[in-house]
CSV table of N, CA and C in Angstrom, one decimal:
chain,number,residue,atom,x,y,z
A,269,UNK,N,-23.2,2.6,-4.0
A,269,UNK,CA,-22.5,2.8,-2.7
A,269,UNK,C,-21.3,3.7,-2.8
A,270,UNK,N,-21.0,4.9,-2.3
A,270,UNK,CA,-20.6,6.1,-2.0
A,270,UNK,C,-19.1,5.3,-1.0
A,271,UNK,N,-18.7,4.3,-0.4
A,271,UNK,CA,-17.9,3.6,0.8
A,271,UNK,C,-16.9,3.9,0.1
A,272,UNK,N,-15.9,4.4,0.8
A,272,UNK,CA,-13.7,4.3,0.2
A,272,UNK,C,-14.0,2.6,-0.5
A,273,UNK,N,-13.1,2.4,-1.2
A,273,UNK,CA,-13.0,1.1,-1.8
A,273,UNK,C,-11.2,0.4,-1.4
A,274,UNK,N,-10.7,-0.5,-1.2
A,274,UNK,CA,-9.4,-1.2,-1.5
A,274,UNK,C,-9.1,-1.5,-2.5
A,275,UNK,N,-7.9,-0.9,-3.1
A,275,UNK,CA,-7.7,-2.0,-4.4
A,275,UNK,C,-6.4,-2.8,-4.4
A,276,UNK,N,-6.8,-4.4,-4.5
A,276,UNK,CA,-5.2,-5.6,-3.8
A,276,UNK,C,-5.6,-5.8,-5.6
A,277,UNK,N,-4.6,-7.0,-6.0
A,277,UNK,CA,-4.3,-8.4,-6.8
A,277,UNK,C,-5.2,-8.7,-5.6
A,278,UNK,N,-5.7,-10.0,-7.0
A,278,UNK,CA,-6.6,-10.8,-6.8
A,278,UNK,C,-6.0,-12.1,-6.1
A,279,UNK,N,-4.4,-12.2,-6.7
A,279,UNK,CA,-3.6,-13.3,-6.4
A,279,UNK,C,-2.8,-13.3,-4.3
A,280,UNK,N,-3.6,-11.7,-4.4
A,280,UNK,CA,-3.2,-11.5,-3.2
A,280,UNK,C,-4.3,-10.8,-2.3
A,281,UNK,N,-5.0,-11.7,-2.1
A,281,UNK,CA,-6.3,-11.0,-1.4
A,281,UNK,C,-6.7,-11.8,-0.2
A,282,UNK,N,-5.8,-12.5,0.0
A,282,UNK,CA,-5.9,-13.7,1.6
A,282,UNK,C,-5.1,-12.9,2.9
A,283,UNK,N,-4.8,-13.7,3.8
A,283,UNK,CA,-4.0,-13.4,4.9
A,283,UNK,C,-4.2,-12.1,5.3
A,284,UNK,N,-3.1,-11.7,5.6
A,284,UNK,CA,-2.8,-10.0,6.2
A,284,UNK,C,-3.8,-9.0,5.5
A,285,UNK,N,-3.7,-9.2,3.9
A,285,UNK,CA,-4.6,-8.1,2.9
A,285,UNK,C,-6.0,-8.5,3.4
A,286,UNK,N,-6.7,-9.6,3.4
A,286,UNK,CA,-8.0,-9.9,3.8
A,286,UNK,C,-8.5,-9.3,5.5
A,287,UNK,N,-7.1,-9.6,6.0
A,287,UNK,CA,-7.7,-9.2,8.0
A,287,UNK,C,-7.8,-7.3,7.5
A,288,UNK,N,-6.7,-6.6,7.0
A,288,UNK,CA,-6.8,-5.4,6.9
A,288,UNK,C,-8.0,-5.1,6.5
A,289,UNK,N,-9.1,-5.4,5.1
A,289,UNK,CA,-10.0,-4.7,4.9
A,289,UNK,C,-11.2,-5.5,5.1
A,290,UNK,N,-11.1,-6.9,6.4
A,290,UNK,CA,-12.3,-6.8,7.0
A,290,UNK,C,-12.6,-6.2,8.0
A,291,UNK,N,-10.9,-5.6,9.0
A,291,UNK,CA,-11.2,-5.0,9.9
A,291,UNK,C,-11.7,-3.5,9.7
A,292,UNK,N,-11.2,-2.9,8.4
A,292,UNK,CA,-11.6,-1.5,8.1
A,292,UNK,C,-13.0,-1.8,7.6
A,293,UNK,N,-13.4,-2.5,7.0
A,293,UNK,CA,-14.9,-2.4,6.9
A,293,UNK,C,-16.0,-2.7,7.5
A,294,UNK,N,-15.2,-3.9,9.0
A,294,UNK,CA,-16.1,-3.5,9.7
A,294,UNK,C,-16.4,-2.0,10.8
A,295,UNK,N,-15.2,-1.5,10.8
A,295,UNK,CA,-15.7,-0.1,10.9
A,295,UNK,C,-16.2,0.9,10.5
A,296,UNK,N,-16.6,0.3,9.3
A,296,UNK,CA,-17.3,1.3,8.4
A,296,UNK,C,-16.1,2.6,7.7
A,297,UNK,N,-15.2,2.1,7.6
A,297,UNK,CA,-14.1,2.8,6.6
A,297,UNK,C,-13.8,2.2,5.4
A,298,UNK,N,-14.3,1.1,5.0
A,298,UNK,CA,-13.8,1.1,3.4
A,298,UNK,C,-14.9,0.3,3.2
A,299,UNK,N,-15.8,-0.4,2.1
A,299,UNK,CA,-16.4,-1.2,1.5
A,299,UNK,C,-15.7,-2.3,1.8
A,300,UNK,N,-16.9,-3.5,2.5
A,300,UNK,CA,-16.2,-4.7,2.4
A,300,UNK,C,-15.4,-5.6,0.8
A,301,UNK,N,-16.2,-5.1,0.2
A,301,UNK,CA,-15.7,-5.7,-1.0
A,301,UNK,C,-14.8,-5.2,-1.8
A,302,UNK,N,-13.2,-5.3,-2.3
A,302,UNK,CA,-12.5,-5.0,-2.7
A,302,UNK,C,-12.2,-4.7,-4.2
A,303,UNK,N,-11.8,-4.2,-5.2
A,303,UNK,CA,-11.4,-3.9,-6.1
A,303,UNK,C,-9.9,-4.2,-6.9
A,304,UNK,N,-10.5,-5.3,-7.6
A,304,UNK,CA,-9.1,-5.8,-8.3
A,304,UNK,C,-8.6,-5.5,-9.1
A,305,UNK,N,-7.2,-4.9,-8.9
A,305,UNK,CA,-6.8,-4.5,-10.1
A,305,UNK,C,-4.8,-4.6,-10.3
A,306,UNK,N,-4.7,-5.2,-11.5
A,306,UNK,CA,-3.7,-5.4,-11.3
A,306,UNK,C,-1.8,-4.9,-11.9
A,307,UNK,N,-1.1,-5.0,-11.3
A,307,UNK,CA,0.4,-3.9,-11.5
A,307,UNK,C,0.1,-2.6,-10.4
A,308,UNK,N,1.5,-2.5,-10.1
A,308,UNK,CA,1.9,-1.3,-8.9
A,308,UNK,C,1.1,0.2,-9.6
A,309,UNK,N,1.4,0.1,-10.6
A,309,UNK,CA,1.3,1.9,-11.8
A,309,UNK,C,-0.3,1.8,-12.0
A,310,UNK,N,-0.7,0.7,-11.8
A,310,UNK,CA,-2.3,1.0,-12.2
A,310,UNK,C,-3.3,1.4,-11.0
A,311,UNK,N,-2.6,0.1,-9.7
A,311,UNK,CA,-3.2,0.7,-8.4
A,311,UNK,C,-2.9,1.6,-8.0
A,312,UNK,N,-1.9,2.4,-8.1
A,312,UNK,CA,-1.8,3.8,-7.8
A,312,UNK,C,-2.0,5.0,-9.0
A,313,UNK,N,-2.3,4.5,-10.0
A,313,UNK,CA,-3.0,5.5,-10.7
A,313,UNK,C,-4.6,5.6,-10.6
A,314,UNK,N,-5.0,4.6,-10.3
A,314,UNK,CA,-6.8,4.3,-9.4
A,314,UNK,C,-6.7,5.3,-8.4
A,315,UNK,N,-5.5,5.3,-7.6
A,315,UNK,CA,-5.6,5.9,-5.9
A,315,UNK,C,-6.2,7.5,-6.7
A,316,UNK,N,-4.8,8.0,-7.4
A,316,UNK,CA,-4.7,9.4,-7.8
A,316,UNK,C,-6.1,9.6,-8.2
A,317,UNK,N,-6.7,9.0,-9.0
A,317,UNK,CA,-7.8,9.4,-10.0
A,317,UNK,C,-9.0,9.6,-9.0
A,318,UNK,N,-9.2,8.2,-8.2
A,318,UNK,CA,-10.4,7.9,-7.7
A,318,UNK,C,-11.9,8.1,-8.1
A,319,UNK,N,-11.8,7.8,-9.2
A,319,UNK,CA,-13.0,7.7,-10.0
A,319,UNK,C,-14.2,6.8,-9.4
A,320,UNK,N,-13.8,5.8,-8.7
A,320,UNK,CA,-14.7,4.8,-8.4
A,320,UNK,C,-14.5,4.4,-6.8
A,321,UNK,N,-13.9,5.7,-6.4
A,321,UNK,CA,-14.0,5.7,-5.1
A,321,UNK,C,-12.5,5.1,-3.8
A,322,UNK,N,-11.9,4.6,-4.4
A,322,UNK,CA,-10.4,4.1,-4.5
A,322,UNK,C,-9.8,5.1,-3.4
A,323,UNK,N,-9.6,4.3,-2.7
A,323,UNK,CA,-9.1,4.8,-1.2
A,323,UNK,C,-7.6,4.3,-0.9
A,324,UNK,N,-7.1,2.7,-0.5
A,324,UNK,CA,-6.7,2.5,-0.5
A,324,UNK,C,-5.7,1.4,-0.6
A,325,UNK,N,-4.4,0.5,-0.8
A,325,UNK,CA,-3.7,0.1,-1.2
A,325,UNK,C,-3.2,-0.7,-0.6
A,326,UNK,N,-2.8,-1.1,0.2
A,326,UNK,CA,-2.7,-2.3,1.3
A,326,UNK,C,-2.2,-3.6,1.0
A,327,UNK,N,-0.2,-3.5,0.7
A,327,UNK,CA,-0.4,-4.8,1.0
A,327,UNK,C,1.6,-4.5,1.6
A,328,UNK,N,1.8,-5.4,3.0
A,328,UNK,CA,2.6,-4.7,3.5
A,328,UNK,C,3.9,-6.5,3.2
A,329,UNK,N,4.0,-6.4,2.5
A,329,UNK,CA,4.8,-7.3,1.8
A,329,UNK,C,5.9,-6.8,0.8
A,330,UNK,N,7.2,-7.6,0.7
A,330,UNK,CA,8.0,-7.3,-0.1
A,330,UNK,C,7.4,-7.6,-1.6
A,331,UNK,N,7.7,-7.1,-2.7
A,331,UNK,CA,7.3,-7.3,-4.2
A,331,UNK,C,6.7,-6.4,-5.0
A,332,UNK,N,6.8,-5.2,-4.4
A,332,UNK,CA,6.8,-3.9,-4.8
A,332,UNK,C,7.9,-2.8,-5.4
A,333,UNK,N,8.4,-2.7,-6.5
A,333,UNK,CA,9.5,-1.6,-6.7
A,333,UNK,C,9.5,-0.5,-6.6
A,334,UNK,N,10.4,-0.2,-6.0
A,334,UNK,CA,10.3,1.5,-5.6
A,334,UNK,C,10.0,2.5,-7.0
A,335,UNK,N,10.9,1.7,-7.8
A,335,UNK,CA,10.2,2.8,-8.9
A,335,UNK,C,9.0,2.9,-9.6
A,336,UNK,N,7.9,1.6,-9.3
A,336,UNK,CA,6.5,1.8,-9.5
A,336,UNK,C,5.4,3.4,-9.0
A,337,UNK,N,6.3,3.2,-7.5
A,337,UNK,CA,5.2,4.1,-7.3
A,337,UNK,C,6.2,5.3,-7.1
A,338,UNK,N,7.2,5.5,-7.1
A,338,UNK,CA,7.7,6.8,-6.7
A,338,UNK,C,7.0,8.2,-7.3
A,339,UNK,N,6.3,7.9,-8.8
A,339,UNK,CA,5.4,9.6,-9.5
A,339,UNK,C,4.2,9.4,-8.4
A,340,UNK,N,3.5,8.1,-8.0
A,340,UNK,CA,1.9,8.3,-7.6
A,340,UNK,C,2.7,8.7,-6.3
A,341,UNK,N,3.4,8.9,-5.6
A,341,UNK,CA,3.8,9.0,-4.3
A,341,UNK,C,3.4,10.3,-3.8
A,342,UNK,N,4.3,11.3,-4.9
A,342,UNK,CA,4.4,12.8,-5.1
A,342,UNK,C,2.7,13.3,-5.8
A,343,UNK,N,2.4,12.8,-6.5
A,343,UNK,CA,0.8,13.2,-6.5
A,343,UNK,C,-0.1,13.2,-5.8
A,344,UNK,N,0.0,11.7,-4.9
A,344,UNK,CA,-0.5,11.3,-3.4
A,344,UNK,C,-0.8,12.8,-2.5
A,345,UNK,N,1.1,12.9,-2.7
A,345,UNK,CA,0.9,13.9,-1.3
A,345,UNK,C,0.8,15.0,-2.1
A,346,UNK,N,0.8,15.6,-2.6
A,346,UNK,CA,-0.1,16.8,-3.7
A,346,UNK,C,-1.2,16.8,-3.7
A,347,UNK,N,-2.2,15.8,-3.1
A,347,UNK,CA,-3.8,15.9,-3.4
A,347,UNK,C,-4.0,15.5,-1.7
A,348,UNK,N,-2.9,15.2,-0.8
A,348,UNK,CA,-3.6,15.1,0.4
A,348,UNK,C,-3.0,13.8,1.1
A,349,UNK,N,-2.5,12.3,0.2
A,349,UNK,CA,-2.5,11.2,0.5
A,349,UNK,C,-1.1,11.2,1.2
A,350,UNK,N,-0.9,9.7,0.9
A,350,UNK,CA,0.3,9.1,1.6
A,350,UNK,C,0.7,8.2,0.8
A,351,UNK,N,1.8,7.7,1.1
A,351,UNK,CA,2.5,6.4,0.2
A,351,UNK,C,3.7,6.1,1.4
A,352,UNK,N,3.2,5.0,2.2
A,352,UNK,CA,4.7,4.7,3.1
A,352,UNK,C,4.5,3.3,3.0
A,353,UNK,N,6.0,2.4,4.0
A,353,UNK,CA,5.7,1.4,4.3
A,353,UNK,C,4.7,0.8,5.2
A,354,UNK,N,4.9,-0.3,5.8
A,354,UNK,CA,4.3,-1.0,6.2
A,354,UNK,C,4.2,-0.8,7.9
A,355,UNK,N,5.6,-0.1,8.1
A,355,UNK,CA,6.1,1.0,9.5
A,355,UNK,C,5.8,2.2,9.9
A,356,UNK,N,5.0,2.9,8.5
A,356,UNK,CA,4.7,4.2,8.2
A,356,UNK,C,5.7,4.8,7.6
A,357,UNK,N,6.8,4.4,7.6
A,357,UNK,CA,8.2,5.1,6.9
A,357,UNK,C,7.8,5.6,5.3
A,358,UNK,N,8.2,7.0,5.3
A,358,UNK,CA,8.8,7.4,3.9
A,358,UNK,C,9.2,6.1,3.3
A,359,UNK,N,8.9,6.5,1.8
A,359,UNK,CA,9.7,5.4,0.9
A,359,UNK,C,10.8,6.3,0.6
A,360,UNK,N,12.5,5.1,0.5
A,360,UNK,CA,13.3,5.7,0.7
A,360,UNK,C,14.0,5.7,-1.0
A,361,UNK,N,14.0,6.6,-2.2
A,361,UNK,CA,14.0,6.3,-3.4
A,361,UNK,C,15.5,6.4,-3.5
A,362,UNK,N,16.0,7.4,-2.9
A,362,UNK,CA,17.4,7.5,-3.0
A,362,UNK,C,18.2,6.3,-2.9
A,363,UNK,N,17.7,5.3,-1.8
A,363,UNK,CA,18.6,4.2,-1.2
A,363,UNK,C,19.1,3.1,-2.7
A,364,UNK,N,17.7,2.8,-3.7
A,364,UNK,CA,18.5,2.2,-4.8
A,364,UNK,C,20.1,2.7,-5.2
A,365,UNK,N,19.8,4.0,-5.5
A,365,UNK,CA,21.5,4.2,-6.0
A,365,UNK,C,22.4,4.0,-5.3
A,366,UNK,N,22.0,4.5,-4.0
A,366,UNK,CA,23.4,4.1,-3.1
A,366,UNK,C,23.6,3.0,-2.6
A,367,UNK,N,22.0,2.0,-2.6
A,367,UNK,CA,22.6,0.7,-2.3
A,367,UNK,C,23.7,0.1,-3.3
A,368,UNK,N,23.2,0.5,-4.5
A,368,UNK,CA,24.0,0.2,-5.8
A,368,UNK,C,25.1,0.1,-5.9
A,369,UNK,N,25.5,1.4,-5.8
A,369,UNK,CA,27.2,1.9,-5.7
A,369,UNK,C,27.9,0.9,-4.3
A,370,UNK,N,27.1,0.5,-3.5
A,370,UNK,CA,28.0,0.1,-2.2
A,370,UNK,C,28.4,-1.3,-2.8
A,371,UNK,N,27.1,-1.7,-3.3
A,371,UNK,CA,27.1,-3.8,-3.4
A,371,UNK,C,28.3,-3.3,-4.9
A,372,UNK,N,28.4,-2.7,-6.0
A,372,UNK,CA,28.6,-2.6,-7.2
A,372,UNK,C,27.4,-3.6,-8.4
A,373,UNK,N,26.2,-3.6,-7.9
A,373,UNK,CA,25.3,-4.0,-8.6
A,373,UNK,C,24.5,-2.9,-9.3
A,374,UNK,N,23.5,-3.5,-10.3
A,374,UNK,CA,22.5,-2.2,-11.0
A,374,UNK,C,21.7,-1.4,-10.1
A,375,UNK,N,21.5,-0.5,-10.1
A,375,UNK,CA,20.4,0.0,-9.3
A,375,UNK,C,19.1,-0.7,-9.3
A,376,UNK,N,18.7,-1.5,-10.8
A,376,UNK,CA,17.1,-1.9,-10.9
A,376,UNK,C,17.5,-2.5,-9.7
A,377,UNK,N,18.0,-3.5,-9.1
A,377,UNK,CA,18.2,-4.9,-8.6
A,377,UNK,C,18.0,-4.4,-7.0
A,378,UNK,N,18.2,-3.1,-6.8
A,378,UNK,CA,17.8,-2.1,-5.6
A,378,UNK,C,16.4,-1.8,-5.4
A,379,UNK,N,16.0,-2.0,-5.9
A,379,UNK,CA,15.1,-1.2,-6.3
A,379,UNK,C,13.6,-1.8,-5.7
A,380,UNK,N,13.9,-3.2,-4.8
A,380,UNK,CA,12.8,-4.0,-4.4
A,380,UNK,C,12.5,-3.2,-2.9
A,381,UNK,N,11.2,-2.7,-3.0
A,381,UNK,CA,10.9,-2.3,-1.4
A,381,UNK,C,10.0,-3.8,-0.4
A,382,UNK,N,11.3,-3.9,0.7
A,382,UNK,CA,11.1,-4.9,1.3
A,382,UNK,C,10.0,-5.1,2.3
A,383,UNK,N,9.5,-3.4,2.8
A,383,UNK,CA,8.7,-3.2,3.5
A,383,UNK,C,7.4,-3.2,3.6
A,384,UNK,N,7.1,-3.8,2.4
A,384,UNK,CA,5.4,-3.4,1.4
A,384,UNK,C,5.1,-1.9,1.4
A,385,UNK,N,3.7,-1.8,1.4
A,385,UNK,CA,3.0,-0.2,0.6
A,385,UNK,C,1.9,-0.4,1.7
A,386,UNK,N,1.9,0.4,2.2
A,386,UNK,CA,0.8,1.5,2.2
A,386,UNK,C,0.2,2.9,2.0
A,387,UNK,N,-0.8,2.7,0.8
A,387,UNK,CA,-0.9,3.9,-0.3
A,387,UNK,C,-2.5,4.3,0.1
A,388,UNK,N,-2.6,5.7,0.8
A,388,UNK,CA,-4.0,6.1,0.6
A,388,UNK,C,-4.0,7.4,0.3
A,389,UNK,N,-5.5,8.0,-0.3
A,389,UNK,CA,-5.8,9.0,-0.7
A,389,UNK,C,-5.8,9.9,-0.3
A,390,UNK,N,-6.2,9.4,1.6
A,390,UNK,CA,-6.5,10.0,2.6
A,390,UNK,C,-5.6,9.8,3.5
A,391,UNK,N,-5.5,10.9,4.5
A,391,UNK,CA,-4.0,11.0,5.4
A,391,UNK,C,-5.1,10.3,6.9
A,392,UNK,N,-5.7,10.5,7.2
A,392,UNK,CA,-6.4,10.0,7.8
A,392,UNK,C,-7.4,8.9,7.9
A,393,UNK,N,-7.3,8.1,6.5
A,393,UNK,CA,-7.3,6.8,6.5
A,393,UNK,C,-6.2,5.9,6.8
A,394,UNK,N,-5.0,6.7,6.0
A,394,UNK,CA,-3.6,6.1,6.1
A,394,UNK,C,-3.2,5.9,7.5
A,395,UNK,N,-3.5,6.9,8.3
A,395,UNK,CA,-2.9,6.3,9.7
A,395,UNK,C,-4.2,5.8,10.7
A,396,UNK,N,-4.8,5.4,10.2
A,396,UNK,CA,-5.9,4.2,11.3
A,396,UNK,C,-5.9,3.2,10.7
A,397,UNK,N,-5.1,2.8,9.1
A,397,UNK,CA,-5.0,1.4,8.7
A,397,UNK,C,-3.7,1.2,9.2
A,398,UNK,N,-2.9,2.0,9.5
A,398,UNK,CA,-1.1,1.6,10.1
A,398,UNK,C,-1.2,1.7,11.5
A,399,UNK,N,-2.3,2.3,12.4
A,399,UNK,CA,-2.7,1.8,13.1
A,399,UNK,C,-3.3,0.6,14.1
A,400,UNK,N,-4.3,0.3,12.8
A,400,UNK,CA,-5.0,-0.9,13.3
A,400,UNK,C,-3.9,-2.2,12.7
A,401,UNK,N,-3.2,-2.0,11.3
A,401,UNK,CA,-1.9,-3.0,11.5
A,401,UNK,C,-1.4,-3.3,12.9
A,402,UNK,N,-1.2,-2.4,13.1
A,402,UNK,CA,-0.3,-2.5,14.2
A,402,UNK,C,-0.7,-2.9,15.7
A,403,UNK,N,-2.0,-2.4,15.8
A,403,UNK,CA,-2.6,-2.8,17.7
A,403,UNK,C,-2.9,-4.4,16.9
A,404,UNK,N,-4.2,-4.6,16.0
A,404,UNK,CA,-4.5,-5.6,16.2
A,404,UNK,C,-3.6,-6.8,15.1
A,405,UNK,N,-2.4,-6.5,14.9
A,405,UNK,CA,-1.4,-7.6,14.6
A,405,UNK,C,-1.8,-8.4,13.6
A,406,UNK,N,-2.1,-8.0,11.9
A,406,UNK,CA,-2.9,-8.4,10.7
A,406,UNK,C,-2.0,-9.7,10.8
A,407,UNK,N,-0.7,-9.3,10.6
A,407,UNK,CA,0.5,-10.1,10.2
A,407,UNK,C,0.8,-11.4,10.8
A,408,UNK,N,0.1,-11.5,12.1
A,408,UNK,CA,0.3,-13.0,13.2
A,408,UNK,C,-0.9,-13.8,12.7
A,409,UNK,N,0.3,-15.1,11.8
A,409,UNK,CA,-0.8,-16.1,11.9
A,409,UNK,C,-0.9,-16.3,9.4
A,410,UNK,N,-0.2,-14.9,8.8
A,410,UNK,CA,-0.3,-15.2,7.5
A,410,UNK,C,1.1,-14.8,7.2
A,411,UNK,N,1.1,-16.0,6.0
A,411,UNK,CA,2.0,-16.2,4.9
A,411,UNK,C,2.7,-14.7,4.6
């Protein structure tokens, strides 16, 4: 099967991640069946490669560090993709340091993106999954 694929954690394949790629696959935009794979650097090195078809990324939750994905970000958009939040926003990489300097803490400790990821290959995948987030309301009703 030729279908875009999702790739979540396995530990995270319920609620919001589950409504997102049943609603995309019932439209016939991604394979119902997902692709587990796990760490920030691996799912987004799948995205870059797409060897196995690897579309998209989807999980709009805090527990992602900005510095995981900030290189797949810049290759993303070098080959066509996207890497935003969960609002569509740019990821903001600068903000760790200067949160840093403000609180007087480390930058790692900045470094948590609170907004989740949305990571696709395709720019036009990317905005009808941040779309359909958004009309049909993944988020009402999960953890």
């Amino acid at each position: 099967n030729n279908q875009r694929r999702a790739i979540i954690s396995k530990s995270r394949s319920g609620g919001v991640v589950k409504k997102c790629i049943d609603s995309l696959s019932s439209k016939d935009l991604l394979h119902p069946t997902p692709m587990f794979v796990t760490g920030a650097g691996y799912k987004t090195m799948k995205l870059v490669l797409g060897e196995e078809n690897e579309a998209l990324w989807f999980f709009p939750r805090p527990g992602t560090s900005l510095w995981d994905v900030a290189a797949a970000d810049a290759l993303l958009r070098a080959m066509g993709g996207r890497i935003t939040d969960k609002f569509g926003k740019d990821l903001d990489y600068g903000r760790c340091v200067d949160v840093a300097k403000v609180k007087g803490s480390h930058p790692r400790l900045e470094a948590e993106n609170e907004d989740g990821i949305i990571a696709c290959c395709d720019l036009e995948l990317h905005a009808k999954c941040l779309q359909l987030y958004k009309d049909e309301n993944w988020d009402f009703g999960c953890d």
